[in-house]
Amino acid sequence: MSAPKSTTTGLKKRENAILDLLKKGLERKCFDTVLIPVKVPAGDSYVWVLAQDNSLLDDASPLPPVMPVHGAKAISSVMRRGKGRKRIATVMRPCEISATIELSKLGQVELDNVFLISIDCPGVLPLSDYLENPKKGGDAFEKVFKQWGNGSVRPICQVCHRFSMPTGASDIHIGMLEAGERDIFIISNSPKGEAILKELDISPKKEIGSWKDKVKEITEERKNKRKNLQEELKPGVVGLDRLLDTFSKCINCHNCMRVCPVCYCRQCYFDSDKLKHPYEDYLFRAEMSGGLRFLPDTLLFHLGRMAHMSLSCVSCGSCEDACPLKIPVSQIFGLVADETQKLFDYIPGRKTDEPVPMATYKEEELKEVED
Amino acid sequence: MKGEFTPKIVGFLCNWCSYAGADLAGTSKLKMPPSVSSIRVMCSGRVDPVLVATAFLRGADGVLVAGCHPGDCHYEKGNYYARRRFAILKKVMETLGLESERLRLSWVSASEGPRFQEVITEFTEKIKKLGPNPVKEKTSL
Ligand code: SF4
Ligand code: SF4
Ligand code: SF4
Ligand code: FES
């Protein structure tokens, strides 16, 4: 058995440094409120809280071990009925920032009064693993943090090549790799971010070369790992029979759609009356193939969802976390999204002023799909 | 006994051009395989990829989306959006190893009866070579 743990670990120290920054920002009225994950009182999960005062921030956790609700979902819920005057600062993982940017392009988040603070992310634990034993999960996450994403984080996190935001669309980025004990790198990514750091008397660190190099190194490593994971995945999911086998467990709960930060529709087509067909129709289909599975239209749901939103898929893994049948949804969506995004040289969340590919076109393009 | 395979093709045809083109091909008595069931849409831009996927997963051997030539859309840019959506669905299916060659996008204007004939004949031949859509045999869709 290991010696009793000191109460302030490497991870906690970094979290405190981030919280100090936020507290200072609240005190100096750089922003009015902070949207941040906080451990639930029962101690077995984390929720997003709009924290108005500093005492609440003491319990906040900018880098929780799990992602039960995706940050972009949280912030878009705040703005369900439009924006307001008060300014919100939020600390999010890169995939959460990226999805937030995607939602801003779709008119579901207004960024004017929002300060996006991104953070180097070592990954998160599968939600189901964590819930089995939150205490153990917390310890496992300490290791994840030290080893920067080991085998206990979700498969999609293990191959995440966008775990940092060296040139991202956030306002401020918090670098932690290579920052040494206790320390964090505070980097401004936008004029808005620069202005805040000025108000807080923080001069951005100049010597971030080692951080940049490390980010680059891990990015390259992850890109390869991602390719490998996809090659391993393909034989099990590619082809009509394999695909049907993969989704044959699916219970049509649509959790994967509901938790997906970029499944943007207020009313999903697949939950609508459009997919409720007459009795005779089902019997006709059953007759055609000798039988029809119920609930029906499982593959249509997944293909349709990919056709609708894979351009904006940020590989956050929320769908997979939420799937009660443990179908590798985000790995499959990631495989497809990498391809559809390549079609338009599009990276979701890369820039705020770049429209989603579905909302724009070029007159001369895609000749190869015309016959 | 197995008769010759006559593909079933679902055609989403834009009201302003391809549907009229199909009509013209018909009234001009151009010879065409009897394979197409047409669905008239107000613009190719109305064709959500889910509609195409629905036809495919319900066993259509081929799915055709046809609209006005680029630059000629009645609503100016519907067909440009249609092309993007079509390309995305095709890529999704291709990546997942579903026979994306069963989908076709073509531009046919109202005055192009012979072009419509050609598109249908060609596509039907191609589908004949591919054989029936395998989803027809599946019960676990
Ligand atoms: S499809 Fe899955 S991985 Fe992609 S954005 Fe949605 S929840 Fe995240
Ligand atoms: S699956 Fe399609 S219709 Fe449903 S919420 Fe997602 S994008 Fe919208
Ligand atoms: S969460 Fe899983 S079981 Fe539920 S609809 Fe999605 S894939 Fe199917
Ligand atoms: S009106 Fe024919 S494609 Fe738009």
XYZ file of C-alpha atoms and ligand atoms in Angstrom:
540
model
C 0.000 0.000 0.000
C 1.228 3.421 -0.823
C 1.814 6.092 1.748
C -1.145 8.341 2.556
C -1.560 10.923 -0.148
C -0.796 14.542 0.427
C -4.011 16.494 0.045
C -2.736 18.830 -2.615
C -1.584 16.870 -5.583
C -0.037 18.082 -8.818
C -3.412 18.171 -10.469
C -5.091 20.023 -7.625
C -2.318 22.611 -7.587
C -2.867 23.394 -11.256
C -6.585 23.533 -10.724
C -6.076 25.993 -7.902
C -3.895 28.179 -10.088
C -6.706 28.319 -12.633
C -9.277 29.041 -9.938
C -7.126 31.887 -8.625
C -7.180 33.421 -12.069
C -10.973 33.130 -12.212
C -11.444 34.557 -8.724
C -9.289 37.511 -9.588
C -11.309 38.003 -12.761
C -14.559 38.005 -10.787
C -13.168 40.390 -8.177
C -11.949 42.833 -10.782
C -15.184 42.462 -12.710
C -13.530 41.272 -15.891
C -16.557 38.983 -16.096
C -19.702 38.578 -14.024
C -19.954 34.857 -13.640
C -18.046 31.658 -14.260
C -19.437 28.512 -15.855
C -17.411 25.646 -14.476
C -17.644 21.979 -13.424
C -18.245 21.441 -9.718
C -18.226 18.152 -7.846
C -21.741 17.170 -6.781
C -22.355 17.066 -3.029
C -22.658 13.272 -3.115
C -19.122 13.224 -4.478
C -19.740 10.863 -7.351
C -20.007 13.156 -10.350
C -19.527 16.666 -11.675
C -22.005 19.203 -12.973
C -21.693 22.571 -14.650
C -22.473 25.451 -12.353
C -22.885 29.132 -13.123
C -20.876 30.346 -10.165
C -21.450 33.927 -9.104
C -19.257 34.118 -6.038
C -15.816 33.068 -5.082
C -16.801 30.632 -2.331
C -18.486 28.384 -4.893
C -15.336 28.435 -6.903
C -13.500 26.762 -4.044
C -15.330 23.551 -4.886
C -14.977 23.914 -8.623
C -12.876 21.626 -10.723
C -11.624 23.034 -14.020
C -10.258 19.637 -14.960
C -12.680 16.961 -13.712
C -11.938 13.278 -14.315
C -15.152 12.720 -16.288
C -17.360 14.585 -18.747
C -20.959 13.745 -17.815
C -22.357 16.813 -19.597
C -20.449 18.311 -22.467
C -19.489 21.943 -21.869
C -20.937 23.143 -25.173
C -24.293 21.688 -24.116
C -24.064 23.586 -20.862
C -23.290 26.949 -22.403
C -25.840 26.586 -25.190
C -28.442 25.782 -22.540
C -27.678 29.070 -20.826
C -28.403 30.797 -24.129
C -31.451 28.826 -25.157
C -33.466 32.016 -25.336
C -30.697 34.257 -26.586
C -27.838 36.149 -25.040
C -27.710 38.684 -22.239
C -25.569 41.519 -20.997
C -23.677 39.709 -18.266
C -20.315 38.303 -19.181
C -19.545 34.643 -18.663
C -16.094 33.131 -18.397
C -15.851 29.400 -18.838
C -13.027 26.891 -18.617
C -13.417 24.010 -20.984
C -11.559 21.181 -22.587
C -10.581 21.747 -26.231
C -13.381 19.539 -27.629
C -15.858 21.540 -25.568
C -14.486 24.835 -26.865
C -14.583 23.536 -30.443
C -18.192 22.390 -30.157
C -19.089 25.749 -28.605
C -17.590 27.483 -31.643
C -19.593 25.185 -33.916
C -22.778 26.076 -32.061
C -21.957 29.754 -32.377
C -21.855 29.324 -36.145
C -25.256 27.670 -35.944
C -26.671 30.553 -33.953
C -27.089 28.627 -30.720
C -24.336 30.305 -28.743
C -23.483 34.010 -28.850
C -19.852 34.540 -28.101
C -19.937 38.342 -27.592
C -20.173 38.130 -23.827
C -18.353 34.872 -23.358
C -14.707 34.338 -22.514
C -13.558 30.940 -23.601
C -10.673 29.579 -21.595
C -9.298 26.349 -23.010
C -7.062 23.982 -21.164
C -4.584 21.225 -22.032
C -6.588 18.042 -21.638
C -5.159 14.671 -20.619
C -8.487 12.959 -21.465
C -11.335 11.762 -19.285
C -12.243 8.412 -17.777
C -15.172 6.459 -19.200
C -18.158 7.602 -17.203
C -19.218 4.049 -16.366
C -15.755 3.182 -15.025
C -15.732 6.251 -12.835
C -19.198 5.678 -11.432
C -18.285 2.180 -10.319
C -15.906 3.668 -7.812
C -15.516 7.458 -7.830
C -12.767 7.407 -5.220
C -10.693 4.986 -7.251
C -11.573 6.971 -10.345
C -10.187 10.119 -8.787
C -6.907 8.368 -8.039
C -6.785 6.898 -11.534
C -7.212 10.363 -12.948
C -4.238 11.655 -10.961
C -2.186 9.081 -12.815
C -3.759 10.052 -16.097
C -2.690 13.593 -15.425
C 0.856 12.634 -14.527
C 1.303 10.312 -17.479
C -0.692 12.571 -19.780
C -3.430 10.301 -21.003
C -2.716 6.678 -20.193
C -4.753 3.582 -20.964
C -7.489 4.375 -18.464
C -8.944 7.299 -20.409
C -11.647 6.666 -23.007
C -10.424 5.152 -26.291
C -11.344 8.329 -28.172
C -9.304 10.440 -25.720
C -6.301 8.158 -26.131
C -6.173 9.110 -29.792
C -7.213 12.756 -29.436
C -4.885 14.939 -31.476
C -6.663 18.168 -30.547
C -6.055 17.971 -26.804
C -4.515 21.447 -26.702
C -5.219 24.757 -28.417
C -1.918 26.311 -29.375
C -3.554 28.422 -32.066
C -7.159 27.801 -31.222
C -10.312 29.827 -31.186
C -10.362 30.245 -27.421
C -9.582 33.597 -25.810
C -7.140 32.294 -23.275
C -5.395 28.959 -23.229
C -4.021 27.293 -20.137
C -1.018 25.152 -20.956
C 0.023 22.551 -18.434
C 2.406 20.273 -20.234
C 6.009 21.016 -19.293
C 4.862 23.772 -16.954
C 6.595 22.231 -13.978
C 5.184 21.672 -10.490
C 2.605 24.215 -9.390
C 2.727 26.166 -12.563
C 0.518 26.773 -15.550
C 1.143 28.645 -18.768
C -1.373 31.383 -19.391
C -1.532 32.161 -23.078
C -3.735 34.701 -24.806
C -5.250 33.405 -28.029
C -7.348 36.446 -28.980
C -7.499 40.228 -28.512
C -10.280 39.614 -25.979
C -8.018 37.293 -24.045
C -5.173 39.754 -24.197
C -7.363 42.504 -22.764
C -8.382 40.339 -19.798
C -4.826 39.362 -18.998
C -3.921 43.033 -19.012
C -6.708 43.853 -16.583
C -5.480 41.056 -14.362
C -1.877 42.271 -14.551
C -0.785 38.980 -15.986
C 1.910 39.213 -18.576
C 1.647 36.220 -20.855
C 4.548 33.857 -20.421
C 7.130 34.383 -23.096
C 9.119 31.211 -22.690
C 6.487 28.733 -23.846
C 8.751 27.013 -26.354
C 8.998 23.801 -24.345
C 5.209 23.639 -24.043
C 4.763 24.159 -27.764
C 7.273 21.458 -28.597
C 5.637 18.988 -26.262
C 2.194 19.718 -27.674
C 3.523 19.179 -31.163
C 5.210 15.942 -30.206
C 2.095 14.479 -28.582
C -0.083 15.722 -31.447
C 1.969 13.804 -33.987
C 2.010 10.724 -31.789
C -1.765 10.878 -31.382
C -2.390 11.333 -35.086
C -0.648 8.030 -35.689
C -2.463 6.351 -32.858
C -5.736 7.643 -34.250
C -4.991 6.110 -37.624
C -4.099 2.826 -35.994
C -7.242 2.767 -33.886
C -9.308 3.386 -37.007
C -7.570 0.598 -38.882
C -8.354 -1.732 -36.003
C -11.942 -0.555 -35.932
C -12.670 -0.899 -39.645
C -12.809 -4.692 -40.018
C -15.496 -4.759 -37.332
C -17.729 -1.996 -38.666
C -17.193 -1.489 -42.407
C -19.577 -3.244 -44.791
C -23.337 -3.674 -44.551
C -23.214 -6.872 -42.500
C -20.555 -5.641 -40.087
C -22.339 -2.351 -39.640
C -25.659 -4.030 -38.948
C -23.934 -6.332 -36.471
C -22.348 -3.347 -34.761
C -25.639 -1.561 -34.300
C -27.757 -4.648 -33.769
C -27.491 -4.120 -30.003
C -28.762 -0.556 -30.299
C -31.952 -0.014 -28.308
C -32.869 3.216 -30.120
C -32.694 5.214 -26.925
C -31.171 8.121 -28.900
C -28.952 9.000 -25.953
C -26.048 9.413 -28.345
C -27.952 12.129 -30.189
C -29.245 13.855 -27.081
C -25.848 14.233 -25.447
C -24.061 15.177 -28.662
C -23.053 18.812 -28.413
C -23.300 19.408 -32.142
C -26.575 17.591 -32.837
C -28.050 21.011 -33.079
C -31.721 20.521 -33.942
C -34.279 21.699 -31.397
C -36.418 18.801 -32.537
C -34.563 15.844 -33.939
C -36.024 14.439 -37.144
C -35.584 10.952 -35.737
C -37.737 11.733 -32.730
C -40.416 13.348 -34.856
C -43.673 12.063 -36.294
C -41.930 11.874 -39.656
C -40.582 8.519 -38.601
C -43.864 7.132 -37.359
C -45.199 5.163 -40.271
C -48.541 3.475 -40.891
C -49.099 -0.126 -39.863
C -49.319 -1.263 -43.480
C -45.968 0.282 -44.222
C -44.202 -1.809 -41.593
C -45.954 -4.956 -42.748
C -44.972 -4.183 -46.319
C -41.327 -3.825 -45.334
C -41.456 -7.020 -43.299
C -42.850 -8.793 -46.322
C -40.088 -7.500 -48.549
C -37.233 -8.885 -46.483
C -39.029 -11.635 -44.624
C -39.005 -9.704 -41.358
C -38.498 -6.282 -39.823
C -36.708 -5.443 -36.640
C -38.393 -3.390 -33.939
C -37.753 -0.718 -32.979
C -37.124 -0.005 -36.668
C -34.899 2.397 -38.604
C -31.836 1.989 -36.428
C -29.306 2.262 -39.218
C -31.221 5.140 -40.775
C -30.869 7.028 -37.515
C -27.122 6.572 -37.334
C -26.475 7.229 -41.029
C -28.785 10.223 -40.975
C -27.076 11.643 -37.947
C -23.685 11.258 -39.601
C -24.973 12.939 -42.757
C -26.347 15.790 -40.665
C -23.624 16.547 -38.188
C -20.407 14.652 -38.860
C -18.921 17.846 -40.327
C -19.079 19.368 -36.862
C -18.216 16.232 -34.862
C -15.440 17.135 -32.444
C -14.692 13.563 -31.371
C -15.633 14.365 -27.812
C -16.782 10.856 -26.973
C -19.964 11.954 -25.220
C -22.102 9.689 -27.393
C -20.028 6.666 -26.485
C -20.067 7.558 -22.804
C -23.854 7.773 -22.913
C -24.479 4.572 -24.838
C -25.907 2.013 -22.397
C -25.004 -0.811 -24.778
C -21.350 0.199 -25.072
C -21.423 0.591 -28.834
C -18.259 2.445 -29.927
C -20.370 5.281 -31.324
C -17.790 8.048 -31.158
C -15.097 5.892 -32.733
C -17.404 5.142 -35.658
C -18.519 8.751 -35.940
C -14.896 9.875 -35.717
C -13.902 7.557 -38.534
C -16.638 8.968 -40.750
C -16.187 12.561 -39.610
C -12.484 12.546 -40.475
C -13.504 11.672 -44.047
C -16.423 14.079 -44.461
C -14.419 16.907 -42.910
C -11.583 16.215 -45.315
C -13.992 16.751 -48.227
C -14.144 20.439 -47.343
C -10.802 20.793 -45.618
C -12.832 21.613 -42.538
C -11.836 21.386 -38.897
C -14.716 22.026 -36.516
C -14.028 24.787 -34.038
C -10.879 25.925 -35.795
C -12.136 29.445 -36.439
C -15.142 31.459 -35.396
C -15.604 33.187 -38.744
C -15.660 30.130 -40.954
C -19.182 28.905 -41.829
C -20.150 25.272 -41.367
C -19.800 23.514 -44.753
C -23.546 22.814 -44.951
C -24.282 26.529 -44.879
C -22.100 27.543 -47.764
C -20.907 26.332 -51.173
C -18.564 27.023 -54.035
C -19.804 27.182 -57.594
C -16.913 25.102 -58.845
C -16.470 22.061 -56.635
C -17.324 18.415 -56.136
C -17.524 17.703 -59.865
C -16.603 14.144 -58.977
C -20.006 13.475 -57.432
C -21.926 14.666 -60.508
C -22.817 12.212 -63.264
C -37.679 -19.227 -61.932
C -35.759 -15.997 -61.890
C -36.846 -13.271 -64.294
C -34.472 -10.595 -65.478
C -33.620 -8.147 -62.756
C -35.349 -4.798 -63.308
C -33.794 -2.326 -60.919
C -36.032 -0.122 -58.843
C -34.733 3.414 -58.900
C -36.132 6.194 -56.774
C -35.699 9.571 -58.445
C -35.943 12.812 -56.519
C -36.647 15.201 -59.372
C -36.716 18.958 -59.129
C -40.075 20.356 -60.187
C -38.625 23.147 -62.325
C -36.241 21.196 -64.485
C -35.593 17.490 -64.108
C -39.238 16.614 -63.482
C -40.191 18.603 -66.568
C -37.307 16.965 -68.420
C -38.648 13.560 -67.452
C -42.083 14.630 -68.593
C -40.686 15.740 -71.916
C -38.862 12.440 -72.355
C -42.181 10.715 -71.725
C -44.303 12.832 -74.088
C -41.609 12.554 -76.761
C -41.978 8.787 -76.396
C -38.246 8.285 -75.811
C -37.513 4.658 -74.994
C -36.499 4.171 -71.344
C -36.314 1.272 -68.937
C -39.364 1.277 -66.638
C -37.208 1.515 -63.544
C -37.833 4.952 -62.061
C -40.349 5.950 -59.442
C -40.280 9.720 -59.422
C -40.754 11.905 -56.427
C -41.308 15.527 -57.346
C -39.524 17.981 -55.093
C -39.632 21.744 -55.338
C -35.848 21.984 -55.602
C -32.946 19.569 -55.379
C -31.957 21.620 -52.334
C -35.000 20.151 -50.596
C -33.525 16.679 -50.703
C -32.213 16.081 -47.205
C -29.639 13.285 -47.202
C -31.922 11.402 -44.833
C -34.490 11.076 -47.648
C -31.876 9.531 -49.894
C -30.719 7.208 -47.116
C -34.341 6.274 -46.443
C -34.896 5.223 -50.052
C -31.650 3.262 -49.993
C -32.395 1.486 -46.728
C -35.899 0.638 -47.886
C -34.381 -1.322 -50.703
C -34.207 1.031 -53.678
C -31.590 -0.437 -55.995
C -30.560 3.032 -57.015
C -31.356 6.558 -55.887
C -31.187 9.480 -58.277
C -31.171 13.116 -57.263
C -31.711 15.370 -60.250
C -31.948 19.133 -60.393
C -31.330 22.167 -62.532
C -27.857 22.733 -63.920
C -25.557 24.786 -61.660
C -26.458 28.419 -62.103
C -30.002 27.608 -63.232
C -31.677 26.715 -59.925
C -35.070 28.391 -59.593
C -34.029 29.420 -56.099
C -30.545 30.358 -57.268
C -28.413 28.146 -55.069
C -30.474 25.149 -53.975
C -28.576 22.795 -56.213
C -25.201 23.918 -54.849
C -26.346 22.974 -51.360
C -27.825 19.771 -52.742
C -24.457 18.853 -54.180
C -22.727 19.319 -50.824
C -25.321 17.246 -48.968
C -25.168 14.565 -51.593
C -21.372 14.459 -51.433
C -21.484 14.147 -47.651
C -23.912 11.221 -47.681
C -21.925 9.535 -50.406
C -18.768 9.903 -48.333
C -20.481 8.566 -45.212
C -21.640 5.504 -47.111
C -18.324 5.025 -48.863
C -16.429 5.154 -45.568
C -18.742 2.579 -44.049
C -18.547 0.272 -47.053
C -22.182 0.735 -48.103
C -22.570 0.691 -51.857
C -22.443 4.412 -52.490
C -22.309 3.806 -56.242
C -26.052 3.213 -55.980
C -26.496 6.951 -55.534
C -26.394 9.324 -58.465
C -26.578 13.101 -58.826
C -27.334 14.538 -62.252
C -28.372 17.868 -63.692
C -31.177 17.742 -66.250
C -32.977 20.827 -67.524
C -36.638 21.074 -68.558
C -35.738 20.957 -72.234
C -33.375 17.990 -71.973
C -35.697 15.061 -72.596
C -32.959 13.048 -74.340
C -30.547 13.791 -71.509
C -33.065 12.400 -69.029
C -33.416 9.297 -71.167
C -29.653 8.904 -71.236
C -29.279 9.356 -67.466
C -31.941 6.751 -66.716
C -30.673 4.249 -69.257
C -27.091 4.572 -68.113
C -27.913 4.415 -64.411
C -30.203 1.431 -64.913
C -27.459 -0.431 -66.759
C -25.000 0.308 -63.983
C -27.402 -0.894 -61.302
C -28.151 -4.022 -63.301
C -24.483 -4.866 -63.125
C -24.442 -4.261 -59.379
C -27.464 -6.479 -58.849
C -30.253 -5.986 -56.316
C -29.641 -3.829 -53.253
C -28.487 -6.233 -50.529
C -30.441 -4.370 -47.822
C -33.573 -6.024 -49.188
C -32.446 -9.258 -47.593
C -31.797 -7.740 -44.196
C -34.240 -7.833 -41.380
C -32.193 -5.974 -38.801
C -32.171 -2.523 -40.339
S -20.987 12.412 -32.550
Fe -20.197 11.785 -30.534
S -18.028 12.302 -30.611
Fe -18.994 13.453 -32.282
S -19.497 15.452 -31.387
Fe -21.321 14.141 -31.136
S -21.106 13.247 -29.090
Fe -19.086 14.062 -29.678
S -29.725 13.517 -35.944
Fe -30.033 15.084 -37.460
S -32.155 15.758 -37.127
Fe -31.477 14.704 -35.269
S -30.637 16.296 -33.926
Fe -28.943 15.417 -35.053
S -28.695 16.765 -36.771
Fe -30.738 17.124 -35.989
S -26.898 5.539 -27.227
Fe -26.322 3.519 -27.995
S -28.175 2.269 -27.734
Fe -28.825 4.424 -27.561
S -29.409 4.987 -29.670
Fe -27.246 5.550 -29.447
S -26.109 3.767 -30.206
Fe -28.222 3.095 -29.816
S -35.094 24.617 -58.500
Fe -34.224 22.984 -59.640
S -32.486 22.550 -58.378
Fe -33.297 24.251 -57.329
